[in-house]
Amino acid sequence: MSALAPLHLTDMASPALSPDDSSLSAAVSISPSDSENLSPDELELLSKLEEQNRLLEADSKSLRSVSGSCRTNVTSPGPPPLDQDSWELWGRIVTHWEEWTRRKEKLLKELIRKGIPHHFRAIVWQMLCNATDMPVKKQYADLLKMSSPCEKLIRRDIARTYPEHDFFRGQDSMGQEGLFNVMKAYSLIDREVGYCQGSAFIVGLLLMQMPEEEAFCVFVRLMQEYRLRELFKPSMAELGLCIYQLEYMLQDQLPELNLHFRSHCFHTSMYASSWFLTLFLTTFPLSIATRVFDIFIYEGLEVIFRVGMALLTVNQTELMQLDMEGMSQYFQKVIPHQFDSCPDKLILKAYQVKYNPKRMKRLEKEYAAIKSKEMEEQIEIKRLRTENRLLKQRIETLEKLQNDPRVTEELVSHLESELEQSRLREAETLGALKEIQEKVVELEKVSVQLAIQNDIS
Amino acid sequence: QRSFSSPREYRGRSEAGRALGPEEEERALHGGKMSETYDFLFKFLVIGSAGTGKSCLLHQFIESKFKQDSNHTIGVEFGSRIVNVAGKSVKLQIWDTAGQERFRSVTRSYYRGAAGALLVYDIASRETYNSLTNWLTDARTLASPNIIIILCGNKKDLDADREVTFLEASRFAQENELMFLETSALTGENVEEAFLKCARTILNKIDSGK
């Protein structure tokens, strides 16, 4: 059993209520109500965990002075053999799932943060995202018989997803076939998203743990309920939001590093896009990425922000000394393997990061407002462009007229004859007017004479 | 009006003209590492549809070997190499981008300031050839209208599965004022040449003061 973040059960009981959201910095304590729910075995387990945490924290403090990477005496790459205690404990958790999720949620959360034992991952992941009994599972076989417009695109990426992993090696490997099937099936039930690069790494991880149909169901759940669908939509708008939120955390918590990034035009999206799109599966070796994924499937995208900020915090000093290129190399080469031998430390660091859900929510609104304003401006720009284009066309037509000498002569002579005609018409009209005026005068005379005659008679 | 004497950093029209402070100049000339000196720094893009071999071209250019067993690129990756062009040492800072259509919303923001680009399609996939125009428009509008672009028909080694002829692509290149080469990231054929040709043209342009 591996250790991880210090136990702060009071804080975790209601993260939303913690006053400053600096959540995990308080003392280790267990509230009486928590203890009541736990059996003696579990209490013993808790105290073991606490002891491990204490040691780990002490170790991590000594680590701080060393350059970020793990200088560790824990040398156990790969999953450690499962001891009897853990086996029994997780066995109990799985059999009494309802009870655990309802009454021992905090302890469960803590255990998950310490890593779900390999043998239990398939079932626990499915239960955690509530994918054990999905109607869509029955469709799966039929979906495989259909063809999808995304097939070609999916094919192109299959051999380029975990190519170094034995399970996916070779065109006829189980892994490649299953991956293609699940990606295709998903693209058929969600035409809007279809297939998006990045998602195959998530499905690939699922396939390493469980059969196709089940991986498919879990993936559907993750897409629907873990913001993943929004991340992978054609607009990828959610990615923009995640980057915006992470940038804010960076600015808030590591202002100097943020300034350094800015002065080197090192944009957040350059290093963090893949963190969100593949949940660190393309950053870390699988043994570590899977630990992050354990937490993700219980707690959601928050852990990605936490791990990301932890990486930035741990590496701040080194990054500050590098230029853009140096930093990008550092992100590509150094950071992925820093925690190879001590994944627990990464998780511990992640839970030392301040995370304020309310503020994140506010940032989301802010971002939506910025985006809708941008959209309006885009529409306005489009309108202006069209208008501009039409005006340009008119100018061109007029210029053509102006520059063509034949047209000009024709135009002038045309105008001249028109002028002549209208002058003639004017003369005619004037003549007619004169005649009419004369007639009016005559008639007036006649009418006066008539009036006089009337008076006389 | 641009001057590239000091610091000699050519980043296309859009970013030219900004004077760098002494510290920045130091960085521009040494790339953060004291051992590294060069006369010019060019930002290059590698763009084109998914699965055309962009990352492999970059890897072949930098490591001189074919990149086997690599993940598909998510977002953007970088590489750089200093090359000698016409007696000048030129640092190429190369930005390798994800190819799927929807990633353009992400990668477009990286185009700014690029002096050169490799526009890549797969000679064995007409689809990747057909989308060249979109990539071209993006590069010219977002980087600079004067960006120097070399069209690369990659996977030249897959001649048996060819879907785009050399002639057709070279016509397209001519019509769009692009340089053109067929490359193979697998064998390494023309890979170095593609990057160098692009760099040489940019350097010529600077020398002739255009």
XYZ file of C-alpha atoms in Angstrom:
667
model
C 0.000 0.000 0.000
C 1.432 3.279 -1.026
C 1.074 6.481 0.886
C -0.141 9.800 -0.343
C -1.541 13.120 0.737
C -1.821 13.722 4.446
C -5.162 12.748 5.825
C -7.291 15.765 6.475
C -10.585 14.177 6.906
C -12.274 17.193 8.383
C -11.404 19.214 5.344
C -12.347 16.561 2.922
C -15.631 15.966 4.581
C -16.916 19.086 2.892
C -14.408 20.738 0.603
C -16.909 23.408 -0.316
C -17.099 24.513 3.289
C -13.417 24.948 3.915
C -13.098 28.654 4.533
C -10.072 29.526 2.425
C -9.905 26.523 0.170
C -6.318 26.073 0.951
C -7.813 22.743 1.899
C -4.898 20.495 2.557
C -2.640 22.283 4.904
C -4.363 21.731 8.206
C -3.556 19.159 10.806
C -4.299 15.494 10.572
C -7.497 14.776 12.369
C -10.471 12.550 12.249
C -13.787 13.852 13.377
C -15.736 11.717 15.847
C -18.514 11.049 13.387
C -15.996 9.584 10.957
C -14.566 7.260 13.546
C -17.996 5.987 14.418
C -18.476 4.658 10.901
C -15.259 2.743 10.862
C -14.595 -0.753 12.037
C -11.541 -1.475 14.206
C -9.724 -2.828 11.133
C -10.313 0.343 9.276
C -9.222 2.449 12.167
C -6.018 0.524 12.282
C -5.583 1.051 8.574
C -6.145 4.752 9.019
C -3.474 5.039 11.644
C -1.079 3.170 9.360
C -1.846 5.585 6.568
C -1.305 8.533 8.844
C 2.072 7.240 9.852
C 3.026 6.794 6.205
C 1.889 10.284 5.442
C 3.931 11.729 8.227
C 7.050 10.023 6.909
C 6.288 11.044 3.388
C 5.715 14.630 4.320
C 8.983 14.754 6.216
C 10.724 13.264 3.226
C 9.095 15.706 0.891
C 10.276 18.644 2.987
C 13.830 17.467 2.649
C 13.172 17.111 -1.051
C 12.266 20.733 -1.478
C 15.871 21.841 -1.471
C 16.799 19.321 -4.106
C 16.105 20.237 -7.706
C 12.552 19.063 -8.041
C 13.274 15.556 -9.133
C 12.947 12.676 -6.751
C 16.004 11.790 -4.843
C 14.511 8.778 -3.301
C 15.275 5.534 -1.645
C 11.954 4.072 -2.665
C 12.912 1.964 -5.645
C 9.899 0.031 -6.740
C 8.857 0.711 -10.317
C 5.811 -1.177 -11.485
C 2.910 -2.268 -9.294
C 4.048 -3.586 -5.937
C 2.770 -7.013 -4.964
C -0.543 -6.706 -3.243
C -0.396 -7.496 0.422
C -3.064 -9.504 2.169
C -4.480 -6.483 3.977
C -5.081 -4.464 0.857
C -6.492 -7.443 -0.944
C -9.039 -8.007 1.799
C -9.792 -4.353 2.190
C -10.482 -3.738 -1.508
C -12.395 -6.975 -1.673
C -14.632 -5.638 1.068
C -14.959 -2.286 -0.624
C -16.114 -3.880 -3.850
C -18.604 -6.197 -2.173
C -20.027 -3.467 0.034
C -19.788 -0.728 -2.558
C -23.052 0.994 -1.713
C -22.152 1.256 1.920
C -18.669 2.541 1.199
C -19.788 5.240 -1.170
C -22.544 6.349 1.163
C -20.970 6.100 4.577
C -17.222 5.902 4.149
C -16.770 8.242 1.281
C -13.855 10.101 2.820
C -11.879 7.004 3.563
C -12.622 5.672 0.094
C -11.403 8.924 -1.422
C -8.234 8.685 0.610
C -7.645 5.092 -0.417
C -8.175 5.933 -4.058
C -5.666 8.737 -3.816
C -3.209 6.151 -2.621
C -3.830 4.103 -5.719
C -6.373 1.441 -6.552
C -4.623 -1.943 -6.598
C -4.078 -3.107 -10.144
C -6.337 -6.151 -9.862
C -9.263 -4.092 -8.685
C -9.013 -1.262 -11.168
C -11.358 -2.642 -13.796
C -14.241 -3.132 -11.420
C -13.613 -0.069 -9.270
C -13.349 2.276 -12.263
C -16.605 0.953 -13.615
C -18.324 1.397 -10.278
C -16.846 4.818 -9.708
C -18.277 6.214 -12.902
C -21.440 4.208 -12.632
C -20.869 2.313 -15.853
C -21.680 -1.171 -14.686
C -25.141 -1.369 -16.094
C -25.525 0.786 -19.153
C -28.118 0.199 -21.864
C -25.609 1.317 -24.499
C -23.616 -1.849 -23.800
C -26.197 -3.888 -25.658
C -25.738 -1.722 -28.744
C -22.027 -2.322 -28.873
C -22.072 -5.454 -31.015
C -24.349 -3.777 -33.555
C -22.215 -0.660 -33.657
C -19.229 -2.741 -34.657
C -21.084 -3.922 -37.734
C -21.726 -0.374 -38.903
C -19.235 1.846 -40.636
C -18.290 5.298 -39.414
C -17.225 8.386 -41.347
C -14.326 8.724 -38.903
C -12.847 5.315 -39.646
C -9.981 6.556 -41.775
C -9.020 9.169 -39.229
C -9.153 6.639 -36.396
C -7.054 4.151 -38.366
C -4.329 6.721 -38.818
C -3.885 7.037 -35.082
C -4.259 3.433 -33.930
C -0.656 2.430 -34.474
C 0.392 5.754 -32.989
C -1.285 5.188 -29.636
C 0.934 3.583 -26.987
C 3.155 2.108 -29.733
C 5.736 1.156 -27.139
C 3.301 -0.888 -25.123
C 3.250 -4.620 -25.850
C -0.520 -4.780 -25.717
C -0.712 -2.408 -28.701
C 2.237 -3.694 -30.657
C 1.523 -5.018 -34.129
C -1.415 -4.525 -36.463
C -3.206 -7.653 -35.328
C -2.636 -7.128 -31.648
C -5.643 -7.315 -29.353
C -4.958 -3.795 -28.257
C -5.055 -2.205 -31.691
C -8.184 -4.020 -32.722
C -10.035 -3.216 -29.522
C -8.950 0.394 -29.677
C -10.211 0.754 -33.210
C -13.524 -0.886 -32.298
C -14.217 1.274 -29.280
C -13.226 4.509 -31.027
C -15.402 3.621 -34.003
C -18.370 2.612 -31.854
C -18.140 5.877 -29.959
C -17.916 7.949 -33.122
C -21.199 6.368 -34.187
C -23.160 7.206 -31.060
C -21.811 10.748 -30.842
C -21.693 12.195 -34.321
C -20.887 15.678 -33.128
C -17.656 14.670 -31.465
C -16.959 11.758 -33.776
C -13.311 11.049 -33.166
C -10.851 13.449 -31.588
C -7.110 12.964 -31.237
C -6.142 12.450 -27.645
C -9.185 10.410 -26.671
C -7.612 7.174 -27.921
C -5.081 7.333 -25.094
C -7.903 7.292 -22.574
C -9.630 4.374 -24.269
C -6.292 2.602 -24.584
C -5.786 2.815 -20.844
C -9.260 1.415 -20.235
C -8.568 -1.459 -22.611
C -5.481 -2.420 -20.663
C -7.772 -3.049 -17.708
C -11.052 -4.376 -19.090
C -12.801 -5.921 -22.106
C -13.978 -3.795 -25.038
C -17.646 -3.489 -24.150
C -16.850 -2.381 -20.663
C -14.188 0.036 -21.776
C -16.724 1.439 -24.192
C -19.271 2.000 -21.431
C -16.744 3.675 -19.144
C -15.595 5.890 -21.989
C -19.183 6.913 -22.742
C -19.623 7.884 -19.100
C -16.371 9.826 -19.023
C -17.356 11.701 -22.144
C -20.816 12.510 -20.847
C -20.085 13.334 -17.260
C -16.467 14.357 -16.861
C -16.259 17.364 -19.199
C -14.449 15.199 -21.732
C -17.098 15.517 -24.383
C -16.762 19.284 -24.227
C -12.987 18.979 -24.442
C -13.173 16.865 -27.580
C -15.924 18.665 -29.479
C -14.838 20.167 -32.799
C -14.616 23.649 -31.290
C -12.534 22.349 -28.378
C -13.942 25.260 -26.416
C -13.572 23.503 -23.090
C -9.842 23.200 -23.621
C -9.685 26.964 -23.914
C -11.526 27.239 -20.618
C -9.234 24.767 -18.852
C -6.198 26.668 -20.083
C -7.768 29.921 -18.933
C -8.431 28.478 -15.485
C -4.970 26.985 -15.146
C -3.448 30.266 -16.239
C -5.343 31.990 -13.492
C -4.058 29.531 -10.882
C -0.557 30.081 -12.178
C -0.883 33.828 -11.999
C -2.341 33.581 -8.530
C 0.010 31.057 -6.992
C 3.242 31.373 -8.946
C 3.252 34.979 -10.138
C 6.976 35.076 -10.863
C 6.878 31.984 -12.994
C 3.860 33.361 -14.780
C 5.769 36.544 -15.552
C 8.729 34.533 -16.775
C 6.484 32.502 -19.099
C 4.932 35.665 -20.428
C 8.194 37.412 -21.075
C 9.260 34.424 -23.169
C 5.921 34.107 -24.967
C 5.595 30.656 -23.465
C 1.849 30.169 -23.555
C 0.047 27.913 -21.132
C -1.514 25.947 -23.966
C 1.926 24.980 -25.287
C 2.652 22.702 -22.380
C -0.747 22.094 -20.789
C -3.012 21.174 -23.734
C -1.989 17.541 -23.624
C -2.356 17.444 -19.847
C -6.063 18.020 -20.219
C -6.680 16.175 -23.464
C -4.960 12.978 -22.391
C -5.180 13.336 -18.603
C -1.366 13.092 -18.356
C -1.390 9.749 -20.172
C 0.993 11.174 -22.794
C 3.070 12.966 -20.174
C 3.928 10.384 -17.550
C 4.792 6.709 -17.768
C 1.664 4.619 -17.395
C 2.344 3.583 -13.808
C 2.102 7.218 -12.731
C -0.548 8.324 -15.174
C -2.785 5.517 -13.977
C -2.547 6.838 -10.434
C -3.728 10.229 -11.642
C -6.475 8.490 -13.560
C -7.644 6.633 -10.423
C -8.298 9.984 -8.817
C -9.717 11.541 -11.949
C -12.406 8.925 -12.200
C -13.530 9.667 -8.658
C -12.949 13.385 -8.365
C -12.946 14.638 -11.938
C -10.826 17.168 -13.787
C -9.774 18.937 -10.600
C -6.900 16.499 -10.189
C -5.499 17.519 -13.554
C -5.293 21.125 -12.381
C -3.735 19.993 -9.132
C -1.101 17.782 -10.706
C -0.342 20.450 -13.295
C 0.148 23.114 -10.647
C 2.229 20.700 -8.582
C 4.570 20.174 -11.524
C 4.920 23.903 -12.047
C 5.541 24.505 -8.364
C 8.152 21.801 -7.995
C 9.992 22.998 -11.101
C 9.652 26.727 -10.709
C 13.325 27.406 -9.954
C 14.603 25.395 -12.898
C 12.076 26.820 -15.335
C 12.923 30.384 -14.336
C 16.435 29.860 -15.655
C 15.402 28.669 -19.096
C 14.248 30.414 -22.249
C 11.258 29.288 -24.251
C 13.080 26.533 -25.992
C 14.793 25.328 -22.871
C 11.477 25.251 -21.081
C 9.739 23.312 -23.822
C 12.556 20.767 -23.785
C 12.309 20.587 -20.025
C 8.582 19.892 -20.217
C 9.146 17.232 -22.866
C 12.147 15.487 -21.398
C 12.656 16.139 -17.677
C 9.243 16.583 -16.118
C 7.705 13.313 -17.379
C 10.236 11.192 -15.488
C 10.715 13.199 -12.337
C 8.359 11.071 -10.335
C 9.069 7.685 -11.886
C 10.170 6.183 -8.617
C 7.899 8.126 -6.309
C 4.397 8.668 -7.677
C 3.107 9.150 -4.142
C 5.068 12.348 -3.876
C 3.453 13.702 -6.977
C 0.005 13.047 -5.543
C 1.064 14.519 -2.214
C 2.271 17.672 -3.956
C -0.937 17.829 -5.958
C -2.967 17.907 -2.777
C -0.856 20.689 -1.361
C -1.992 22.877 -4.225
C -4.703 25.399 -3.423
C -7.818 24.779 -5.419
C -10.870 26.963 -5.081
C -13.938 25.475 -6.775
C -15.967 28.654 -6.390
C -13.304 30.699 -8.064
C -13.057 28.157 -10.854
C -16.771 28.473 -11.384
C -16.438 32.242 -11.528
C -13.637 31.959 -14.048
C -15.870 29.766 -16.142
C -18.493 32.504 -16.295
C -15.857 35.096 -17.025
C -14.500 33.000 -19.842
C -17.957 32.454 -21.302
C -18.500 36.216 -21.301
C -15.175 36.836 -23.041
C -15.970 34.190 -25.618
C -19.430 35.496 -26.385
C -18.004 38.976 -26.804
C -15.389 37.598 -29.153
C -18.145 35.847 -31.038
C -20.078 39.084 -31.427
C -16.988 40.812 -32.666
C -16.387 38.010 -35.098
C -19.877 38.436 -36.485
C -19.365 42.170 -36.769
C -16.030 41.649 -38.488
C -17.626 39.232 -40.900
C -20.365 41.745 -41.688
C -17.823 44.499 -42.231
C -15.751 42.239 -44.433
C -18.733 41.489 -46.637
C -19.574 45.167 -46.854
C -15.975 45.959 -47.614
C -15.927 43.369 -50.362
C -19.063 44.778 -51.976
C -17.684 48.293 -51.856
C -14.435 47.130 -53.391
C -16.376 45.542 -56.206
C -18.199 48.804 -56.874
C -14.981 50.761 -56.875
C -13.522 48.292 -59.323
C -16.479 48.660 -61.658
C -16.281 52.436 -61.510
C -12.541 52.399 -62.039
C -13.012 50.211 -65.052
C -15.402 52.785 -66.481
C -13.015 55.578 -65.771
C -9.998 53.885 -67.232
C -11.613 52.720 -70.433
C -11.286 55.615 -72.993
C -13.898 54.201 -75.335
C -16.402 54.074 -72.580
C -15.599 57.624 -71.605
C -16.092 59.021 -75.136
C -19.276 57.117 -75.502
C -20.422 58.378 -72.180
C -19.596 61.994 -72.988
C -21.261 61.960 -76.382
C -24.207 60.226 -74.850
C -24.393 62.907 -72.185
C -23.972 65.666 -74.797
C -26.836 64.467 -76.915
C -28.919 64.073 -73.815
C -28.074 67.638 -72.828
C -28.988 68.895 -76.287
C -32.291 67.127 -76.229
C -33.133 68.400 -72.828
C -32.270 71.937 -73.918
C -34.567 71.565 -76.896
C -37.236 70.241 -74.612
C -36.676 73.187 -72.316
C -37.057 75.657 -75.187
C -40.217 73.916 -76.312
C -41.557 73.972 -72.798
C -40.723 77.626 -72.388
C -42.534 78.430 -75.636
C -45.573 76.530 -74.546
C -45.473 78.251 -71.184
C -45.376 81.679 -72.861
C -48.360 80.803 -75.023
C -50.293 79.644 -71.996
C -49.416 82.760 -70.049
C -50.626 84.921 -72.937
C -53.823 82.934 -73.034
C -54.287 83.468 -69.305
C -53.891 87.221 -69.730
C -56.429 87.201 -72.580
C -58.881 85.166 -70.561
C -58.488 87.513 -67.616
C -59.296 90.434 -69.893
C -62.367 88.609 -71.172
C -63.502 87.859 -67.678
C -63.114 91.503 -66.608
C -65.152 92.655 -69.610
C -67.810 90.108 -68.786
C -67.970 91.340 -65.205
C -68.405 94.950 -66.364
C -71.167 93.945 -68.758
C -72.844 92.096 -65.905
C -72.729 95.177 -63.685
C -74.228 97.368 -66.395
C -77.039 95.001 -67.068
C 11.789 48.793 -42.889
C 13.648 46.049 -41.089
C 17.131 45.579 -39.950
C 18.585 42.261 -38.986
C 22.062 43.268 -37.993
C 21.643 43.146 -34.253
C 20.125 41.077 -32.966
C 19.987 39.038 -36.087
C 16.695 37.524 -35.513
C 14.308 37.255 -38.390
C 10.784 36.419 -37.427
C 8.843 37.509 -40.443
C 7.242 40.845 -40.956
C 4.758 40.766 -38.130
C 7.226 40.939 -35.278
C 10.078 42.795 -36.846
C 11.200 46.155 -35.678
C 11.115 45.599 -31.950
C 14.384 46.392 -30.311
C 15.538 43.846 -27.788
C 17.205 44.729 -24.506
C 20.737 43.502 -23.841
C 19.495 40.549 -21.824
C 17.057 39.508 -24.464
C 19.720 39.889 -27.076
C 21.946 37.648 -25.060
C 19.210 35.061 -25.033
C 18.443 35.450 -28.696
C 22.071 34.848 -29.528
C 22.764 32.062 -27.123
C 19.396 30.399 -26.743
C 19.791 30.353 -22.986
C 22.874 28.182 -23.232
C 26.191 29.931 -23.253
C 27.847 27.435 -25.554
C 25.369 28.107 -28.296
C 25.996 30.936 -30.711
C 24.426 31.654 -34.035
C 23.918 34.499 -36.468
C 20.233 34.077 -37.126
C 17.211 32.564 -35.473
C 14.315 31.442 -37.666
C 11.029 30.148 -36.370
C 9.710 27.292 -38.512
C 6.319 25.601 -38.524
C 5.564 22.057 -39.568
C 1.923 21.917 -40.619
C -0.379 19.570 -42.513
C -3.068 16.953 -41.933
C -2.970 14.166 -39.357
C -0.659 11.249 -40.002
C 1.416 12.845 -42.772
C 4.634 12.423 -40.818
C 5.273 15.897 -39.467
C 6.817 14.746 -36.191
C 8.888 12.150 -38.017
C 10.275 14.782 -40.394
C 11.246 16.915 -37.436
C 12.802 13.969 -35.647
C 14.719 12.845 -38.728
C 16.063 16.379 -39.185
C 17.192 16.714 -35.592
C 18.282 13.200 -34.683
C 19.119 11.885 -38.161
C 17.044 8.783 -37.620
C 13.503 7.594 -38.097
C 11.240 7.952 -35.115
C 9.723 4.569 -34.536
C 6.995 3.952 -32.027
C 5.899 7.443 -31.211
C 2.545 8.731 -30.032
C 0.481 11.005 -32.242
C 1.125 14.630 -31.387
C -1.304 16.361 -29.073
C -1.007 20.151 -29.203
C 2.497 21.255 -30.099
C 6.060 19.995 -29.754
C 9.398 21.647 -30.375
C 12.780 20.937 -31.734
C 15.757 23.010 -32.770
C 19.012 22.664 -34.620
C 21.737 25.007 -35.733
C 22.609 24.668 -39.392
C 25.145 26.305 -41.631
C 23.636 28.178 -44.529
C 25.889 30.084 -46.925
C 28.553 30.552 -44.280
C 26.125 31.752 -41.645
C 25.036 29.745 -38.661
C 21.294 29.705 -38.431
C 19.284 28.335 -35.579
C 16.022 26.751 -36.679
C 13.428 26.683 -33.957
C 10.825 24.252 -35.216
C 7.238 24.019 -34.035
C 5.565 20.724 -34.753
C 1.773 20.803 -34.550
C -1.131 18.379 -34.147
C -2.737 17.621 -37.489
C -6.416 17.030 -36.855
C -8.682 19.707 -38.251
C -10.194 20.647 -34.886
C -6.771 21.229 -33.357
C -6.307 24.187 -35.634
C -8.161 26.347 -33.146
C -5.340 25.525 -30.731
C -2.340 25.510 -33.055
C -3.216 28.661 -34.988
C -2.031 30.771 -32.090
C 1.497 29.463 -32.596
C 1.877 30.710 -36.166
C 2.825 34.239 -35.266
C 6.313 35.285 -36.140
C 7.175 32.218 -38.203
C 9.642 32.912 -41.005
C 9.318 29.535 -42.680
C 7.065 26.513 -42.862
C 7.068 22.937 -44.049
C 3.643 22.204 -45.460
C 3.330 18.425 -45.380
C 1.059 15.961 -47.156
C 1.299 12.214 -47.634
C 1.885 11.145 -51.252
C -0.126 8.005 -50.505
C -3.177 9.927 -49.325
C -5.099 12.225 -51.613
C -7.143 13.465 -48.690
C -4.098 15.019 -47.077
C -3.212 16.646 -50.396
C -6.696 18.052 -50.834
C -6.569 19.951 -47.575
C -3.366 21.809 -48.461
C -5.178 24.977 -49.470
C -6.654 25.415 -46.004
C -3.282 25.026 -44.351
C -1.763 27.448 -46.807
C -4.364 30.099 -46.119
C -3.826 29.710 -42.400
C -0.061 30.069 -42.722
C -0.235 33.146 -44.917
C -2.887 34.938 -42.906
C -1.689 34.012 -39.429
C 2.095 33.951 -39.768
C 2.853 36.424 -42.513
C 1.891 36.826 -46.164
C 5.628 36.636 -46.903
C 6.292 33.425 -45.014
C 8.544 31.102 -47.010
C 6.836 27.762 -47.449
C 8.158 24.518 -48.791
C 5.652 21.886 -49.801
C 6.737 18.406 -48.719
C 5.207 15.320 -50.287
C 6.216 12.968 -47.501
C 6.384 9.153 -47.420
C 8.173 9.109 -50.761
C 9.168 5.557 -49.866
C 5.532 4.474 -50.277
C 5.722 4.914 -54.039
C 3.666 1.765 -54.643
C 0.678 3.296 -52.842
C 1.081 6.723 -54.375
C -2.134 8.716 -54.813
C -0.619 12.071 -55.744
C 1.796 12.411 -58.652
C 4.923 14.500 -58.510
C 3.770 16.545 -61.475
C 0.415 17.432 -59.978
C 1.942 18.564 -56.707
C 4.684 20.552 -58.388
C 2.043 22.379 -60.410
C 0.184 23.165 -57.225
C 3.419 24.434 -55.719
C 4.092 26.640 -58.698
C 0.620 28.118 -58.725
C 0.900 28.946 -55.060
C 4.493 30.140 -55.069
C 5.778 27.335 -52.909
C 9.001 25.420 -53.135
C 8.492 21.705 -53.480
C 10.228 18.461 -52.575
C 9.175 14.893 -52.095
C 10.609 13.624 -48.832
C 10.878 10.458 -46.807
C 11.197 10.726 -43.071
C 11.745 6.950 -43.080
C 14.837 6.913 -45.316
C 15.823 10.496 -44.634
C 15.699 11.405 -48.312
C 15.401 15.155 -48.889
C 14.559 15.855 -45.252
C 17.647 17.907 -44.509
C 17.318 19.519 -47.917
C 13.760 20.656 -47.215
C 14.704 22.540 -44.067
C 17.879 23.945 -45.586
C 16.197 25.069 -48.777
C 13.650 26.969 -46.777
C 16.322 28.547 -44.582
C 18.440 29.480 -47.593
C 15.538 31.242 -49.264
C 14.784 33.247 -46.146
C 18.429 34.226 -45.835
C 18.548 35.303 -49.500
C 15.500 37.393 -48.925
C 17.139 39.107 -45.992
C 20.368 39.689 -47.894
C 18.596 41.181 -50.852
C 16.789 43.444 -48.416
C 13.325 42.442 -49.510
